[in-house]
Each structure stands twice: as C-alpha cells, then as structure tokens.
Short mmCIF file of C-alpha atoms in Angstrom, two decimals:
data_model
loop_
_atom_site.label_atom_id
_atom_site.label_comp_id
_atom_site.label_asym_id
_atom_site.label_seq_id
_atom_site.Cartn_x
_atom_site.Cartn_y
_atom_site.Cartn_z
CA MET R 15 0.00 0.00 0.00
CA SER R 16 1.36 3.41 -0.98
CA GLY R 17 1.97 6.09 1.63
CA ALA R 18 -0.92 8.18 0.31
CA ARG R 19 -3.37 5.27 0.42
CA ARG R 20 -2.17 4.29 3.91
CA PHE R 21 -2.67 7.88 5.11
CA LEU R 22 -6.15 7.98 3.58
CA ALA R 23 -7.11 4.71 5.26
CA ILE R 24 -5.90 5.98 8.65
CA LEU R 25 -7.76 9.25 8.17
CA MET R 26 -10.98 7.43 7.27
CA GLY R 27 -10.60 5.26 10.36
CA ILE R 28 -10.17 8.31 12.59
CA VAL R 29 -13.28 9.93 11.06
CA ALA R 30 -15.32 6.73 11.60
CA LEU R 31 -14.19 6.44 15.23
CA THR R 32 -14.95 10.11 15.87
CA ALA R 33 -18.43 9.79 14.37
CA SER R 34 -19.07 6.64 16.40
CA ALA R 35 -17.96 8.33 19.61
CA ALA R 36 -20.13 11.37 18.88
CA THR R 37 -23.16 9.15 18.25
CA ALA R 38 -22.55 7.24 21.45
CA ALA R 39 -22.31 10.50 23.37
CA LEU R 40 -25.77 11.62 22.22
CA PRO R 41 -28.39 10.99 24.92
CA GLU R 42 -31.03 8.44 23.98
CA ARG R 43 -34.32 10.10 23.17
CA ARG R 44 -37.16 9.52 25.63
CA LYS R 45 -39.83 7.25 24.19
CA ILE R 46 -43.50 8.15 24.51
CA ILE R 47 -46.89 7.13 23.14
CA ILE R 48 -49.68 9.73 23.24
CA ASP R 49 -53.19 8.39 23.87
CA ASP R 50 -55.73 11.13 23.19
CA GLU R 51 -58.90 12.13 21.34
CA GLY R 52 -57.58 14.45 18.63
CA PHE R 53 -54.64 16.77 18.00
CA ALA R 54 -53.54 19.74 20.09
CA LEU R 55 -50.67 22.02 21.09
CA MET R 56 -49.71 19.27 23.50
CA HIS R 57 -48.92 17.01 20.53
CA VAL R 58 -46.91 19.78 18.88
CA MET R 59 -44.82 20.27 22.03
CA LEU R 60 -43.84 16.61 22.20
CA LEU R 61 -43.33 16.17 18.46
CA GLN R 62 -41.07 19.23 18.38
CA ALA R 63 -39.02 18.28 21.46
CA PRO R 64 -35.52 17.27 20.28
CA ASP R 65 -34.98 14.68 23.00
CA VAL R 66 -38.34 12.91 22.55
CA ASP R 67 -39.19 9.97 20.29
CA VAL R 68 -42.96 9.85 19.77
CA LEU R 69 -43.49 6.20 18.88
CA GLY R 70 -47.10 6.68 17.92
CA LEU R 71 -50.47 8.28 18.58
CA THR R 72 -53.41 6.20 19.75
CA THR R 73 -56.89 7.65 19.52
CA VAL R 74 -60.02 7.16 21.61
CA SER R 75 -63.52 8.56 21.85
CA GLY R 76 -63.93 11.41 24.29
CA ASN R 77 -64.43 15.00 23.16
CA VAL R 78 -65.29 13.53 19.76
CA TRP R 79 -65.84 10.02 18.47
CA VAL R 80 -62.73 8.04 17.66
CA ASN R 81 -63.18 8.23 13.87
CA ARG R 82 -62.96 12.01 14.07
CA ALA R 83 -60.15 11.91 16.60
CA THR R 84 -58.17 9.66 14.25
CA ALA R 85 -58.70 11.97 11.27
CA GLN R 86 -57.64 14.96 13.37
CA ALA R 87 -54.48 13.20 14.53
CA LEU R 88 -53.52 12.24 10.98
CA ARG R 89 -54.23 15.75 9.71
CA GLY R 90 -52.19 17.30 12.51
CA LEU R 91 -49.21 15.09 11.68
CA GLU R 92 -49.48 16.13 8.04
CA ILE R 93 -49.36 19.79 9.05
CA LEU R 94 -46.18 19.14 11.04
CA GLY R 95 -44.66 16.99 8.31
CA ARG R 96 -44.55 14.04 10.72
CA GLU R 97 -46.26 11.37 8.66
CA ASP R 98 -43.57 8.97 9.96
CA VAL R 99 -45.48 8.75 13.27
CA PRO R 100 -48.11 5.98 13.17
CA VAL R 101 -51.68 6.55 14.32
CA ALA R 102 -53.61 3.59 15.75
CA ALA R 103 -57.36 4.02 16.16
CA GLY R 104 -58.79 2.79 19.44
CA ALA R 105 -62.07 2.29 21.25
CA THR R 106 -65.29 3.84 19.96
CA TYR R 107 -67.27 3.28 23.16
CA PRO R 108 -66.41 3.34 26.89
CA LEU R 109 -66.23 -0.01 28.67
CA VAL R 110 -69.62 0.38 30.40
CA ASN R 111 -70.83 3.98 30.24
CA SER R 112 -73.02 5.12 27.34
CA GLU R 113 -74.88 8.14 26.04
CA ARG R 114 -78.24 6.71 27.10
CA GLN R 115 -76.91 5.83 30.54
CA THR R 116 -75.53 9.35 30.93
CA GLU R 117 -78.90 10.83 30.06
CA ARG R 118 -80.52 8.64 32.72
CA TRP R 119 -77.86 9.68 35.25
CA GLU R 120 -78.56 13.35 34.51
CA ALA R 121 -82.29 12.79 35.07
CA LEU R 122 -81.48 11.41 38.51
CA TYR R 123 -78.60 13.61 39.68
CA GLY R 124 -78.44 16.76 37.55
CA LYS R 125 -76.81 18.04 34.38
CA LEU R 126 -73.16 17.57 33.52
CA THR R 127 -71.26 20.63 32.35
CA TRP R 128 -69.47 18.87 29.50
CA LYS R 129 -70.25 15.49 27.88
CA GLY R 130 -67.79 15.33 24.99
CA ALA R 131 -69.08 13.34 22.01
CA TRP R 132 -72.52 13.25 23.65
CA MET R 133 -72.74 17.04 24.01
CA LYS R 134 -75.71 18.72 22.29
CA GLN R 135 -76.02 22.07 24.03
CA TRP R 136 -74.75 24.09 26.99
CA VAL R 137 -76.95 24.29 30.06
CA GLU R 138 -76.32 28.05 30.34
CA PRO R 139 -74.81 30.72 28.07
CA THR R 140 -71.07 30.40 27.59
CA GLN R 141 -68.31 32.02 25.52
CA GLN R 142 -67.58 28.73 23.81
CA SER R 143 -69.75 27.90 20.83
CA THR R 144 -72.00 24.86 20.94
CA PRO R 145 -70.07 21.91 19.47
CA PRO R 146 -71.52 20.07 16.48
CA TYR R 147 -73.20 16.80 17.42
CA HIS R 148 -72.30 13.63 15.52
CA GLY R 149 -73.07 9.97 15.82
CA PRO R 150 -70.24 7.44 16.21
CA ASP R 151 -70.56 6.24 12.60
CA ASP R 152 -71.27 9.55 10.86
CA PRO R 153 -68.91 10.28 7.95
CA VAL R 154 -65.91 12.42 8.82
CA ASP R 155 -65.49 15.61 6.81
CA LEU R 156 -62.85 17.90 8.29
CA PRO R 157 -63.38 21.56 7.33
CA GLY R 158 -60.13 21.96 5.42
CA GLY R 159 -60.21 18.48 3.91
CA ASN R 160 -59.63 15.03 5.30
CA PRO R 161 -56.11 13.63 5.78
CA HIS R 162 -54.40 11.89 2.89
CA THR R 163 -52.61 9.47 5.18
CA LYS R 164 -54.25 6.41 6.71
CA PRO R 165 -54.19 5.01 10.23
CA SER R 166 -52.39 1.82 11.10
CA PRO R 167 -54.45 -1.35 10.55
CA GLU R 168 -53.51 -2.31 14.12
CA ILE R 169 -55.97 -1.34 16.86
CA ALA R 170 -54.70 0.92 19.63
CA ALA R 171 -54.69 -1.66 22.44
CA ASN R 172 -52.61 -4.10 20.39
CA PHE R 173 -50.21 -1.32 19.33
CA LEU R 174 -49.70 -0.33 22.96
CA ILE R 175 -49.03 -3.93 23.99
CA ARG R 176 -46.63 -4.53 21.11
CA MET R 177 -44.64 -1.38 21.83
CA VAL R 178 -44.09 -2.03 25.57
CA HIS R 179 -42.90 -5.55 24.73
CA ARG R 180 -40.50 -4.14 22.13
CA TYR R 181 -39.15 -1.50 24.54
CA PRO R 182 -39.68 -2.89 28.04
CA GLY R 183 -39.24 -0.30 30.79
CA GLN R 184 -38.62 2.51 28.29
CA ILE R 185 -42.00 3.90 27.19
CA THR R 186 -44.03 6.62 28.88
CA ILE R 187 -47.75 6.39 28.20
CA LEU R 188 -49.22 9.91 28.17
CA ALA R 189 -53.02 9.70 28.38
CA THR R 190 -54.91 12.96 27.93
CA GLY R 191 -58.35 11.56 27.15
CA PRO R 192 -60.51 8.73 28.52
CA MET R 193 -58.37 5.67 29.32
CA THR R 194 -60.42 3.04 27.48
CA ASN R 195 -57.54 1.92 25.23
CA LEU R 196 -55.20 1.48 28.19
CA ALA R 197 -57.75 -0.54 30.15
CA LEU R 198 -58.33 -2.81 27.16
CA ALA R 199 -54.59 -3.31 26.76
CA GLN R 200 -54.26 -4.22 30.44
CA ARG R 201 -57.11 -6.72 30.28
CA LEU R 202 -55.70 -8.29 27.11
CA ASP R 203 -52.18 -8.47 28.54
CA PRO R 204 -51.80 -8.22 32.34
CA SER R 205 -48.10 -7.46 31.89
CA PHE R 206 -48.83 -4.28 29.90
CA ALA R 207 -48.70 -1.70 32.72
CA GLY R 208 -45.65 -3.26 34.34
CA LEU R 209 -43.72 -3.23 31.06
CA ALA R 210 -44.22 0.52 30.55
CA LYS R 211 -41.80 2.96 32.13
CA GLU R 212 -44.60 5.10 33.57
CA LEU R 213 -48.10 6.44 33.14
CA VAL R 214 -48.71 10.19 33.01
CA TYR R 215 -52.32 11.23 32.64
CA MET R 216 -54.46 14.35 32.58
CA GLY R 217 -57.58 13.48 34.48
CA GLY R 218 -59.35 13.73 37.78
CA SER R 219 -60.03 16.65 40.07
CA PHE R 220 -59.17 17.13 43.73
CA ASN R 221 -60.19 20.56 44.96
CA PRO R 222 -59.64 23.18 42.22
CA ARG R 223 -60.42 26.85 42.75
CA GLN R 224 -60.87 29.66 40.24
CA MET R 225 -57.53 31.47 40.24
CA LEU R 226 -57.82 33.93 37.32
CA ASP R 227 -60.18 36.87 37.15
CA THR R 228 -61.41 36.29 33.60
CA VAL R 229 -64.74 35.37 32.05
CA SER R 230 -63.34 32.10 30.69
CA SER R 231 -61.91 31.11 34.05
CA ALA R 232 -65.24 31.79 35.76
CA GLN R 233 -67.13 29.74 33.18
CA PHE R 234 -64.78 26.77 33.37
CA ALA R 235 -65.14 26.87 37.16
CA ARG R 236 -68.75 25.80 36.68
CA GLU R 237 -67.54 22.23 36.27
CA PHE R 238 -65.91 22.00 39.68
CA VAL R 239 -67.45 24.68 41.90
CA ASN R 240 -70.15 22.29 43.23
CA THR R 241 -68.56 18.99 42.14
CA PRO R 242 -64.83 19.33 42.90
CA ARG R 243 -64.06 15.63 42.35
CA ARG R 244 -65.55 15.35 38.84
CA GLU R 245 -63.59 15.69 35.58
CA PHE R 246 -64.60 14.78 32.02
CA ASN R 247 -61.80 12.39 30.96
CA ILE R 248 -62.55 10.16 33.93
CA ARG R 249 -66.34 10.66 33.90
CA PHE R 250 -66.61 9.49 30.28
CA ASP R 251 -65.20 6.05 31.19
CA PRO R 252 -64.92 5.61 34.98
CA GLU R 253 -64.41 1.85 34.77
CA ALA R 254 -61.36 2.25 32.51
CA ALA R 255 -59.91 4.87 34.86
CA SER R 256 -60.35 2.57 37.86
CA ILE R 257 -58.65 -0.30 36.05
CA MET R 258 -55.69 1.97 35.27
CA ALA R 259 -55.52 3.30 38.83
CA ARG R 260 -55.25 -0.28 40.12
CA SER R 261 -52.79 -1.58 37.51
CA PRO R 262 -49.15 -2.29 38.47
CA TRP R 263 -47.43 0.70 36.85
CA ARG R 264 -43.83 1.40 37.83
CA LYS R 265 -44.75 5.07 38.27
CA ILE R 266 -47.97 7.11 37.96
CA THR R 267 -48.19 10.88 37.60
CA VAL R 268 -51.66 12.43 37.85
CA VAL R 269 -52.26 15.87 36.36
CA PRO R 270 -55.75 16.82 37.59
CA VAL R 271 -57.78 19.91 36.80
CA ASP R 272 -56.35 21.74 39.82
CA PRO R 273 -53.13 23.22 38.31
CA SER R 274 -54.92 24.24 35.10
CA ALA R 275 -57.02 26.78 37.01
CA ALA R 276 -53.97 29.09 37.03
CA THR R 277 -53.52 28.88 33.24
CA GLU R 278 -55.29 30.27 30.20
CA LEU R 279 -54.57 30.20 26.50
CA THR R 280 -54.89 33.93 25.99
CA GLN R 281 -54.86 35.72 22.65
CA ASP R 282 -51.51 37.21 23.65
CA LEU R 283 -50.02 33.74 24.15
CA LEU R 284 -51.44 32.57 20.82
CA ASP R 285 -49.91 35.58 19.08
CA ARG R 286 -46.51 34.85 20.61
CA LEU R 287 -46.73 31.20 19.57
CA LYS R 288 -47.63 32.19 16.00
CA ARG R 289 -44.63 34.51 15.76
CA ALA R 290 -42.33 31.73 16.96
CA ALA R 291 -43.71 29.04 14.64
CA ASN R 292 -42.91 28.14 11.04
CA PRO R 293 -45.55 29.23 8.47
CA ALA R 294 -47.51 25.95 8.39
CA LEU R 295 -47.60 25.65 12.16
CA ALA R 296 -48.42 29.36 12.55
CA ALA R 297 -51.40 28.89 10.26
CA PHE R 298 -52.58 26.02 12.46
CA ILE R 299 -52.17 28.10 15.62
CA ALA R 300 -54.16 30.91 13.98
CA THR R 301 -57.23 28.61 13.96
CA ILE R 302 -57.18 28.11 17.73
CA GLU R 303 -59.84 29.72 19.87
CA PRO R 304 -58.44 31.45 22.97
CA GLY R 305 -59.71 31.23 26.52
CA PHE R 306 -59.09 27.61 27.48
CA PRO R 307 -57.07 26.26 30.40
CA LEU R 308 -53.87 24.46 29.38
CA TRP R 309 -55.03 21.04 30.58
CA ASP R 310 -53.06 18.74 28.29
CA GLU R 311 -50.16 21.12 27.78
CA ILE R 312 -49.50 20.93 31.53
CA ALA R 313 -49.31 17.13 31.30
CA ALA R 314 -46.80 17.32 28.46
CA GLY R 315 -44.89 20.12 30.17
CA VAL R 316 -44.39 18.44 33.53
CA TRP R 317 -43.19 15.29 31.78
CA LEU R 318 -40.72 17.27 29.67
CA ASP R 319 -39.59 19.42 32.59
CA PRO R 320 -40.59 18.19 36.08
CA SER R 321 -39.21 21.40 37.60
CA LEU R 322 -42.38 23.15 36.36
CA VAL R 323 -44.18 21.54 39.31
CA THR R 324 -44.27 23.81 42.37
CA GLU R 325 -46.48 21.62 44.54
CA ARG R 326 -46.96 17.85 44.44
CA GLU R 327 -48.37 15.19 46.72
CA THR R 328 -48.17 11.40 46.90
CA LEU R 329 -51.59 9.76 47.26
CA PHE R 330 -53.34 6.49 46.57
CA VAL R 331 -55.93 7.13 43.84
CA ASP R 332 -59.00 5.37 42.46
CA TYR R 333 -62.31 6.32 40.82
CA ASP R 334 -65.94 5.71 41.80
CA THR R 335 -67.57 3.14 39.51
CA GLN R 336 -70.86 2.86 41.43
CA PHE R 337 -73.80 4.21 39.43
CA GLY R 338 -74.76 6.90 41.91
CA ALA R 339 -74.36 10.63 42.35
CA GLY R 340 -70.57 10.26 42.56
CA TYR R 341 -70.15 8.06 39.47
CA GLY R 342 -66.72 8.83 38.00
CA ASP R 343 -65.59 10.99 40.93
CA GLN R 344 -61.99 10.87 42.10
CA LEU R 345 -61.16 8.95 45.27
CA SER R 346 -57.89 9.49 47.13
CA TRP R 347 -56.16 8.49 50.35
CA ARG R 348 -52.92 9.17 52.14
CA ALA R 349 -50.76 6.10 52.73
CA GLY R 350 -52.32 3.82 55.30
CA TYR R 351 -55.89 4.97 54.69
CA GLN R 352 -56.48 3.30 51.31
CA PRO R 353 -58.89 0.30 51.31
CA GLY R 354 -56.32 -2.04 49.77
CA LEU R 355 -58.26 -3.05 46.66
CA GLY R 356 -55.30 -2.58 44.34
CA GLU R 357 -55.00 1.21 44.45
CA GLN R 358 -51.56 2.40 43.39
CA SER R 359 -49.46 5.20 44.80
CA ALA R 360 -49.37 8.20 42.45
CA GLU R 361 -47.62 11.55 42.32
CA VAL R 362 -50.33 14.20 42.06
CA VAL R 363 -49.43 17.55 40.50
CA ARG R 364 -51.12 20.25 42.57
CA ARG R 365 -49.57 23.44 41.19
CA ILE R 366 -47.24 24.45 38.38
CA ASP R 367 -45.42 27.63 37.29
CA PRO R 368 -47.62 28.99 34.45
CA ALA R 369 -45.00 31.47 33.18
CA ARG R 370 -42.39 28.74 32.82
CA LEU R 371 -44.92 26.47 31.07
CA GLU R 372 -45.60 29.22 28.52
CA ALA R 373 -41.86 29.74 28.04
CA LEU R 374 -41.42 26.01 27.41
CA MET R 375 -44.25 26.03 24.88
CA LEU R 376 -42.65 28.93 23.04
CA ARG R 377 -39.24 27.23 22.90
CA LEU R 378 -40.72 24.03 21.52
CA ILE R 379 -42.95 25.77 18.99
CA ALA R 380 -39.89 27.65 17.71
CA ASN R 381 -37.82 24.47 17.45
CA ARG R 382 -36.98 23.14 13.99
CA PRO R 383 -36.41 19.46 14.70
CA LEU R 384 -34.92 17.03 12.23
CA ARG R 385 -37.48 14.52 10.99
CA PRO R 386 -35.66 11.21 10.50
CA ARG R 387 -37.86 8.37 9.34
CA ARG R 388 -37.91 5.13 11.24
CA ALA R 389 -35.85 2.34 9.75
CA GLY R 390 -37.73 0.49 7.05
CA GLN R 391 -40.68 2.92 7.09
CA ALA R 392 -41.68 4.33 3.76
CA LYS R 393 -43.43 7.63 3.34
CA ARG R 394 -47.17 7.11 3.20
CA SER R 395 -49.03 7.84 -0.01
CA GLY R 396 -50.64 11.22 -0.45
CA THR R 397 -48.37 13.12 1.92
CA ASP R 398 -45.91 14.74 -0.46
CA ARG R 399 -47.76 18.05 -0.69
CA ASP R 400 -45.92 21.31 -0.18
CA SER R 401 -46.49 23.48 2.89
CA SER R 402 -48.70 25.97 1.05
CA THR R 403 -51.17 23.20 0.26
CA ILE R 404 -51.11 22.03 3.85
CA VAL R 405 -51.80 25.52 5.16
CA SER R 406 -54.62 26.22 2.72
CA SER R 407 -56.44 23.04 3.75
CA MET R 408 -56.33 23.71 7.48
CA PRO R 409 -59.62 23.99 9.38
CA THR R 410 -60.87 27.07 11.16
CA ALA R 411 -61.03 27.37 14.91
CA SER R 412 -63.55 26.10 17.37
CA HIS R 413 -63.41 25.26 21.03
CA GLY R 414 -62.50 22.35 23.15
CA LYS R 415 -61.19 20.51 26.13
CA THR R 416 -57.67 21.18 24.99
CA ASN R 417 -57.92 24.34 22.96
CA GLN R 418 -56.65 23.36 19.54
CA ARG R 419 -57.71 19.97 18.28
CA LEU R 420 -58.70 19.75 14.62
CA SER R 421 -62.46 19.25 14.34
CA SER R 422 -64.71 17.51 11.89
CA VAL R 423 -66.92 20.54 11.32
CA ARG R 424 -65.10 23.70 12.31
CA SER R 425 -62.26 22.54 14.45
CA ILE R 426 -62.30 19.97 17.12
CA ARG R 427 -62.18 22.06 20.14
CA SER R 428 -65.29 21.22 22.03
CA ALA R 429 -65.08 22.49 25.56
CA ARG R 430 -65.41 20.35 28.59
#
C-alpha cells in the first residue's frame, strides 16, 4: 500500500471512530406514546421536542368520536410533516358507560357541564360555541379536507401492547383523554402496565379553585365549583380509569384539573406562539380559539420538565364506579388509609409555574427538529404536498377541552 493510500485509510478510520464516539455521546431520546382524542398544542410540544421519540399516537372517543379523533391526529401530523409517526385508532365506546346511561344519570342527579361526544347544548350561556353533534358512525369531513394518510391497521390496544414488549421499561404512556384503550390493553395483557416505564395522565379533580379573574376562568369553574371531584376524561369512562388506577405501573403521575385553574390560552399567548412558529404551524395556531385552560399542555410540560411543578403530593388514587351521584368521581387516600383493593401510589401535580410552562411552549414551537424516518418505514401515499397546500387546507377554529384539536366541522375544540 502506498503512503498516500495508507494515510487515507488511517484518516478514514479516525473519522469513523470520531463519528461513532459522537453518536454514542448523544443521549437516547425519551420514548413516549400519546393516547388522546384528537390533535392539540400538547402534541406539537412533544413532536417538536428534540430529546423525545414519539413512537405513535393512539386515539379514543372522548371529546369527539374516535373516527374524528383519528382523522384529526392524521391531519395534525401532516401539518407538522410528521407522517412517519403511526396513528392507531382505538375504542369507539367506553367499557360500560353510554350516552343513554348518561342521560338517565342526569335525570337522577343533575346536568353535567361537558359530555364530549354526547354534548348537544350548553346548560347556560357560555363564551364557547356549541359543538356540532355527531353519531359514532357519521362520515368524517374535516373543514379543510380530510387527511391523505391512513391510520395503522392495528388497533390501539394491540399497538400499545406490542410497543411495551418491544421497549420494556422505556416507554411513557401519556393519556390525555378517557383511558379506554389502556384498560383494554391491560385486560388483554396483564403485563402491559408493568412493562411501561410510567403512566402520566391528565384526568381527575381534587379541589380546584378559580384562580384567574377572567370570564373564561369563571365559566370553566362551573364544572368543579359544586362537584370538585368530577372531571370529564374520567367521567366518560370511569371503569377504565379505575382499572388503570389499580394496575401495576412502575410510576404514575396524575395531572388533575387543579393546576390548570392558574392557566389560560390567551390571545396574547397565541400571538406569541404564532410569531415563533414556522408558516404551516403558525397557520394552524391561527385557527385556535383562545380562553381555554392548558389542561393537556401541563401534562406534556411536567413530563418534559418536572421542575415546572411547584407543589406535588403522593396519594393512593382510584375512581368511583358505582352508578350513583358520585359516578366517576376521584377517590384518594394518604398512605395507610387506602382500602387495599389494588390502588396504586401516584404523584399528584397540585400546582405548576404557568410562566415557565408558557416559556417552554414557546421554545418548543420555535424548534426546527430534524425529521428522520424510522428504519424500514416508507413515506405514506398522499403526503408529499408542499407546505402551502397544507396551510390552505387547514380547518378554522372552534373550542375544546384542549384548545386546539382539529375538528370535523369547524375545528375539534369542544369544551369540557
């Protein structure tokens, strides 16, 4: 071998070793699956986070029926250019609860403030517009056009089970809607919860108080002022929530309504997010109706940065599954007081720093993450449109439990 060739070979070896060392030095991205009923700023935060690997989105009925939630999730991923992330459609109906049963419950115990997919009208005037009512099998027609991508043929419960077996002890399950899919996965495979790294969920209510002097804050307080232990995600499927509360998770973090009472998606915050975003994402943010608490964004935020939490408490948690006045209400005990029916210890987020949450949202919205495709995953058909086409087909704003989901008529956002 000539001197020049020997030098080149040595140089190439040094480059390869340096690249290998640099790759090894990179921290492994945190794996997460988002189980939810649509698409929101919460999804954007996690999909834009550079140290997070979103393995997939699973959808469930809650604010809207699962067929609409699935279309919204697919459309949101198209807007972000993240068609590499699979979407697995989940349960259409709760395990036991139903629309007819809820109507009977209301006749006995009084009206619920928010009923999600079963909502037809507000009990009293509110800033939020009345959400469009659909049946579970009605055709989906998103306002700016339906997604071109398709969901996975695998149902959500099976996807969840398969993923925790592939990455045992590594996956966070973030649930920000009813927990029907998770309960089904646990019943199908009793090892499911124990194989996950942790469960973080937005749901439940302990003792929230109105903390902001705004019209929106006063109106959202209607849900808890006389019923402080009731919250929609849990009330839609109490049996699923109880199954999850009693399952053997390695760690549980509960983000109830309580910390959200100090937050609001103001027009000023929306304007700042739009200025920070790329054009396609800014156009999406422009469709969002202001005035909502940052329910799901808090759940994403405290997982991304636990230092956002300013007050937490360890409690044993369960949910009332008896068909009475407290159906779906949160139950909690300090250690030693729990009845011992399988309740698990959970870290409950009581308060957060709203200013730091907003700052985190702004940083993530402004991020321009690389979008590597998963090994062996081809780009799905119909997703090679340019950003101007994506923006022009975006829906207009509506209202909702988490302020920015894409809706089947105007935009998803149907309030709680």
